[in-house]
Tab-separated table of C-alpha atoms in Angstrom:
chain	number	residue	atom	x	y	z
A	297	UNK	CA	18.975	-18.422	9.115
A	298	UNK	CA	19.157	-14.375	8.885
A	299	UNK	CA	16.800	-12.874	6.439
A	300	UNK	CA	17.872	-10.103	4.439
A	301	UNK	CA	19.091	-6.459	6.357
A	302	UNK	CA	18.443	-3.380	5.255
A	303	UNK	CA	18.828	-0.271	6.867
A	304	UNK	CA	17.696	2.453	7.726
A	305	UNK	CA	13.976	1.868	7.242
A	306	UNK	CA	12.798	5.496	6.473
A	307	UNK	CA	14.635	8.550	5.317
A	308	UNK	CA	13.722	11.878	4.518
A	309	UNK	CA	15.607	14.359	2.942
A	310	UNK	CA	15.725	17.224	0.896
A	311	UNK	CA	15.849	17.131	-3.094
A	312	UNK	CA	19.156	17.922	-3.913
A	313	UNK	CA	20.821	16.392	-0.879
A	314	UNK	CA	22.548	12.982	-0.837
A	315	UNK	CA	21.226	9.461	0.847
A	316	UNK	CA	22.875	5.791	0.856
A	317	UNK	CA	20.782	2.682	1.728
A	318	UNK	CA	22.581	-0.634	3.170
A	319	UNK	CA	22.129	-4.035	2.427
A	320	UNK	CA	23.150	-7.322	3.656
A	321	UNK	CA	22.367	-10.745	1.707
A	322	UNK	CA	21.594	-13.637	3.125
A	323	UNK	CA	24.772	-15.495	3.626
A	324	UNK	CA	25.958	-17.430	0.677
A	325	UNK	CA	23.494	-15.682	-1.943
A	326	UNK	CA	25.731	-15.085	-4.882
A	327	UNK	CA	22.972	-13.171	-6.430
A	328	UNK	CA	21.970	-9.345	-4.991
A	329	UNK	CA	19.135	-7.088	-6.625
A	330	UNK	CA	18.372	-3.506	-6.142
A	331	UNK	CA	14.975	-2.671	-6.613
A	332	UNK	CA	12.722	0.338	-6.288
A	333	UNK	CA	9.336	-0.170	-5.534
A	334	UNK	CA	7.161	3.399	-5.913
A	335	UNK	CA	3.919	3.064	-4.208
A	336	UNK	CA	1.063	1.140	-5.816
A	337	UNK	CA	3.422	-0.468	-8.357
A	338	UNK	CA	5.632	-3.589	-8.920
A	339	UNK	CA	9.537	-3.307	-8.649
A	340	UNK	CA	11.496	-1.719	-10.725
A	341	UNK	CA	15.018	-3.727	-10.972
A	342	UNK	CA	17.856	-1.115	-10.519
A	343	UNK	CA	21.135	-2.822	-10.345
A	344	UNK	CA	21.574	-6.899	-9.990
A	345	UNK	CA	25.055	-8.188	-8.944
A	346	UNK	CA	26.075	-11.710	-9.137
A	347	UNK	CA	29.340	-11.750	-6.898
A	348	UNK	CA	30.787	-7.988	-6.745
A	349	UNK	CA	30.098	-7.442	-10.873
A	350	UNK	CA	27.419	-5.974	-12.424
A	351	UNK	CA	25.159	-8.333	-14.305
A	352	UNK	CA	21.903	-5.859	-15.040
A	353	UNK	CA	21.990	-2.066	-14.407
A	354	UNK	CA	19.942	-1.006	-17.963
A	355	UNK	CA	17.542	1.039	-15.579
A	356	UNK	CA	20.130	2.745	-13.388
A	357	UNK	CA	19.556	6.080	-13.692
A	358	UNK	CA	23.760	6.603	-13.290
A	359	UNK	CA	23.684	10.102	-12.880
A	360	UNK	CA	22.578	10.501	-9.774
A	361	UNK	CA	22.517	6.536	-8.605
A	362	UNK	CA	25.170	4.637	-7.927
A	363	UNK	CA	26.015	0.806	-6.031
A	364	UNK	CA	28.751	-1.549	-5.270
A	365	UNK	CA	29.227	-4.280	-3.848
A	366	UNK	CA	32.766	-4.667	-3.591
A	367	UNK	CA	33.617	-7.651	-1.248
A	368	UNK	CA	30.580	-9.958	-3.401
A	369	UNK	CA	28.527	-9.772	0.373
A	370	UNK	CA	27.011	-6.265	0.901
A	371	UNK	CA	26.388	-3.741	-0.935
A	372	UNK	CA	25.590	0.029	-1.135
A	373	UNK	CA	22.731	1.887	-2.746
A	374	UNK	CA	23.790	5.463	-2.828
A	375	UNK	CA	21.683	8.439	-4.922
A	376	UNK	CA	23.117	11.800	-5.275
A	377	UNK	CA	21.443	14.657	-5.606
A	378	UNK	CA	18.290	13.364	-4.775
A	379	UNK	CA	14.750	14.332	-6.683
A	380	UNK	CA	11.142	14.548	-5.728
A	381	UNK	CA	10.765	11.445	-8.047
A	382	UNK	CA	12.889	9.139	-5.797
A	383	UNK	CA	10.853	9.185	-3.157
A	384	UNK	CA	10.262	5.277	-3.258
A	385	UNK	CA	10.713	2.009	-1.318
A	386	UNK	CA	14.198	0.775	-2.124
A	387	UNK	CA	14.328	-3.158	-2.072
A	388	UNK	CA	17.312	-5.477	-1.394
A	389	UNK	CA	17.389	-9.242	-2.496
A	390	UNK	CA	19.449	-11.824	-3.126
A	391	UNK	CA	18.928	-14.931	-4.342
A	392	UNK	CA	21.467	-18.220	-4.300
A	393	UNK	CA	21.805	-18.054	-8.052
A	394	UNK	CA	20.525	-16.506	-10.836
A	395	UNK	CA	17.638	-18.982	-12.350
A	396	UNK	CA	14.842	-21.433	-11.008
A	397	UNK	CA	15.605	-19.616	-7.615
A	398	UNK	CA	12.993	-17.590	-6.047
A	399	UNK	CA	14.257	-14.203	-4.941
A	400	UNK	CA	14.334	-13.326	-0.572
A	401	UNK	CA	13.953	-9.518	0.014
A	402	UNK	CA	14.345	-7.456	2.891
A	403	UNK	CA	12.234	-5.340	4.594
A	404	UNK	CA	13.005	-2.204	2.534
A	405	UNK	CA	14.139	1.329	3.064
A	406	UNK	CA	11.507	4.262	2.302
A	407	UNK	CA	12.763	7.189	1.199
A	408	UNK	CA	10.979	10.608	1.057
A	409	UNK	CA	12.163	13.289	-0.443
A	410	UNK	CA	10.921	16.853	0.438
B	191	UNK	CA	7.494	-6.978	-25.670
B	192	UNK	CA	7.699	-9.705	-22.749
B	193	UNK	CA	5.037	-9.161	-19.960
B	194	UNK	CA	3.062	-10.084	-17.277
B	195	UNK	CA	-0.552	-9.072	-17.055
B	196	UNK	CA	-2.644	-9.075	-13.250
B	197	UNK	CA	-5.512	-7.689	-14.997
B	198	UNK	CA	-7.320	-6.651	-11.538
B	199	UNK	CA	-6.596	-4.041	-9.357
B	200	UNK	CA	-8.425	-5.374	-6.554
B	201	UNK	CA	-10.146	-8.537	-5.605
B	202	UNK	CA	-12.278	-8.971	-2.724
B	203	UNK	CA	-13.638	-12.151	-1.240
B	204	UNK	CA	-15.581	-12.668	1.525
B	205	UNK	CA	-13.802	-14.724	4.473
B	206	UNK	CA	-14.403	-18.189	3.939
B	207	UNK	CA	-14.604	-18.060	0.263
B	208	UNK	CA	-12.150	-19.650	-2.476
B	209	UNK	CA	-9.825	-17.067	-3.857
B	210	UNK	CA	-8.200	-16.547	-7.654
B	211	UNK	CA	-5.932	-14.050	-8.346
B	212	UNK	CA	-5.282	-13.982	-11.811
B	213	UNK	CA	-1.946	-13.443	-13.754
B	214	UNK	CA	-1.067	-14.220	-17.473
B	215	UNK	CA	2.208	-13.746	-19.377
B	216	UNK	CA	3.791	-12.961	-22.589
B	217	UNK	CA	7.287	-14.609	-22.734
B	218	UNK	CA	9.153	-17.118	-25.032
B	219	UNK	CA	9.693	-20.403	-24.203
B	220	UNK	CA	8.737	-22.389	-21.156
B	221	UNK	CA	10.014	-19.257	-18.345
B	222	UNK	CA	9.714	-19.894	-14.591
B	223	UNK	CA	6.895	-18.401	-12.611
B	224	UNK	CA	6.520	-16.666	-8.969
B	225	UNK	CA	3.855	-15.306	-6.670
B	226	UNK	CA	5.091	-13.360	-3.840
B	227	UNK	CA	3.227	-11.500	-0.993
B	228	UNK	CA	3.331	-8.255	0.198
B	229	UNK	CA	2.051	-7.160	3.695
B	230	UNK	CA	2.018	-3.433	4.457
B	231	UNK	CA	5.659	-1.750	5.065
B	232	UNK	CA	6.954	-4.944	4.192
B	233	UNK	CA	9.273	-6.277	1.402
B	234	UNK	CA	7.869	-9.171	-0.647
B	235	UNK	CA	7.894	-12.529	0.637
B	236	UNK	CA	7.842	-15.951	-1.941
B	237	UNK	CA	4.664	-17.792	-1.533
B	238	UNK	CA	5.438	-20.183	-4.791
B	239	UNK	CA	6.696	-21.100	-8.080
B	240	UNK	CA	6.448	-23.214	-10.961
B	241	UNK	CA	9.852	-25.016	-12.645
B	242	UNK	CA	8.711	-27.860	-14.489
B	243	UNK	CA	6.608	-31.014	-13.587
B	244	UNK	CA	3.169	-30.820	-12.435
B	245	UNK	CA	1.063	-27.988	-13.795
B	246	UNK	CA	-0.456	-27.513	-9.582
B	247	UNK	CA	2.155	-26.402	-6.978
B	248	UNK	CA	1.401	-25.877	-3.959
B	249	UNK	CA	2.885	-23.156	-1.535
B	250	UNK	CA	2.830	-21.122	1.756
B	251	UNK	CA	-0.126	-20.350	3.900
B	252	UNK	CA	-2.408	-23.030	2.206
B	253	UNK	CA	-1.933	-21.081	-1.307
B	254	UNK	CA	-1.392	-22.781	-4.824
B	255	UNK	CA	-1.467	-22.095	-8.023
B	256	UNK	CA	-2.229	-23.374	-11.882
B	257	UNK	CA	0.199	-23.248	-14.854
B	258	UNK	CA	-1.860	-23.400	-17.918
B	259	UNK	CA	0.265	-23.245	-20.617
B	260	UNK	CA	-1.942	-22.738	-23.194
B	261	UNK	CA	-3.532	-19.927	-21.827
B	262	UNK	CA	-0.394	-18.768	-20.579
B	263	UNK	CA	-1.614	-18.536	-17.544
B	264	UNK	CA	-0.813	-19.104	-13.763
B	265	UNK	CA	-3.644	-18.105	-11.366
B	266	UNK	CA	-2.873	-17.951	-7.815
B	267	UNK	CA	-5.616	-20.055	-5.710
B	268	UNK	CA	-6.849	-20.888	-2.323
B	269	UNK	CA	-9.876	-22.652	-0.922
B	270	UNK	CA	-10.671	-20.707	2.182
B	271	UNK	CA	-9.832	-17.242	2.464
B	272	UNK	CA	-8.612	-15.813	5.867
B	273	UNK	CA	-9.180	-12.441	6.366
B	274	UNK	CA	-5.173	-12.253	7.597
B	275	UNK	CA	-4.277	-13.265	3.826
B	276	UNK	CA	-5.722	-9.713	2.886
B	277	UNK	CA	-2.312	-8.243	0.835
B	278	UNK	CA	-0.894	-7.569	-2.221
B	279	UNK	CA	-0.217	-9.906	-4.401
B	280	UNK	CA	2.700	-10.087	-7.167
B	281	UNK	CA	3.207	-12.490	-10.031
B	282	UNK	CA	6.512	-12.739	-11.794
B	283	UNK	CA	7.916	-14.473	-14.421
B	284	UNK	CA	11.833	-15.411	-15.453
B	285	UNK	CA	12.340	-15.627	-19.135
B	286	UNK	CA	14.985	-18.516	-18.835
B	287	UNK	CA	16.946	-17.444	-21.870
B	288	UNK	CA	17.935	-14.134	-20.493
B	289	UNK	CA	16.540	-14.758	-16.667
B	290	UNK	CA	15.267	-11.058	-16.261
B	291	UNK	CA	13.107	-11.156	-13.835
B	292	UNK	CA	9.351	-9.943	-15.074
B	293	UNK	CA	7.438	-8.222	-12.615
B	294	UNK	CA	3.106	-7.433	-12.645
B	295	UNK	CA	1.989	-4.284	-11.218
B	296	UNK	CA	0.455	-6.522	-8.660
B	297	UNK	CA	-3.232	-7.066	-7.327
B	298	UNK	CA	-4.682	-5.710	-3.935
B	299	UNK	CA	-7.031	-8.629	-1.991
B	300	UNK	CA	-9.005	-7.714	0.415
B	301	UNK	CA	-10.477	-10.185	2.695
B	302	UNK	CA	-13.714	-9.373	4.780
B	303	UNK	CA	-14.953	-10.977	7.599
């Protein structure tokens, strides 16, 4: 069974400029999560889909961050402009449902920004 | 506030050696509860967690951990440390009347040989 895809693995870019990460569930996993992970701290939930709505984005910073998942498979992560601040490891999951079901994550995309 | 608590940093063990890495909790109700592992440039992978039923599960790589409900706790554990389990470590708990996902600021072990 495919794992979790998530690409590209690093980025750097420029504060102010624009970046999009890609992410593709694991094949029948309803649920999808959006995390951002800054170094030497637990994730920080971003966005959580369950099909292509929106069930959680509280901590979405929408002003610059934005992510669909239109089709309810993958989804885009896309921040625009970027700051110093986002510099971060950006985590897919997805999970079969939301509940007793433990979360499968991919291997994350790192983002610096300069 | 709902929480979870890894109250070290850093553990290190000496290869060989039983392991605990500790995690408590502050949710209502009877919530669901993780450990997942992270390597270096990885993402997090699900070692084990705790539904209902017997308060000892057992999980990947030879790890298992203890749901004390009373002390709200549930300690990760495992007999023999390898020096490849050396990690981070992150605990999480699912409040199963909302199901947000609870996340600890995780703990770094460090096996040496």
């Amino acid at each position: 069974e495919a794992g979790v895809a998530q690409s590209p693995r690093y980025k750097i870019i420029e504060k102010r400029q624009s970046v999009a990460f890609w992410c593709n569930p694991i094949s029948g996993h309803a649920t999808l999560y959006w995390y951002q992970q800054i170094l030497g701290q637990g994730p920080k939930l971003l966005i959580q889909f369950q099909n292509n709505g929106v069930v959680d984005d509280s901590q979405l910073p929408k002003d610059r961050f934005s992510a669909e998942r239109l089709k309810g498979v993958d989804s885009t992560l896309k921040i625009q402009p970027a700051k110093l601040e986002d510099s971060a490891v950006y985590l897919c999951a997805s999970s079969q449902k939301t509940g007793p079901g433990e979360l499968f994550f991919g291997e994350g995309s790192r983002l610096t920004v300069l | 506030a709902q929480s979870v608590a890894q109250p070290e940093d850093q553990v290190n063990v000496a290869e060989g050696n039983p392991l605990t890495v500790k995690c408590t909790y502050s949710v209502s109700g009877n919530p669901y509860l993780f450990w997942y592992v992270q390597y270096p440039n990885r993402g997090l992978q699900f070692l084990l967690k705790y539904i209902t039923g017997d308060n000892l599960v057992k999980g990947s790589y030879g790890f298992e951990a203890e749901f004390n409900k009373s002390q709200t706790s549930f300690h990760l554990k495992k007999p023999s440390a390898l020096v490849s389990d050396s990690a981070l470590y992150f605990c999480a708990v699912r409040d199963k009347s909302n199901y947000q996902l609870i996340w600890g600021a995780g703990t770094k072990l460090i096996i040496k040989p």
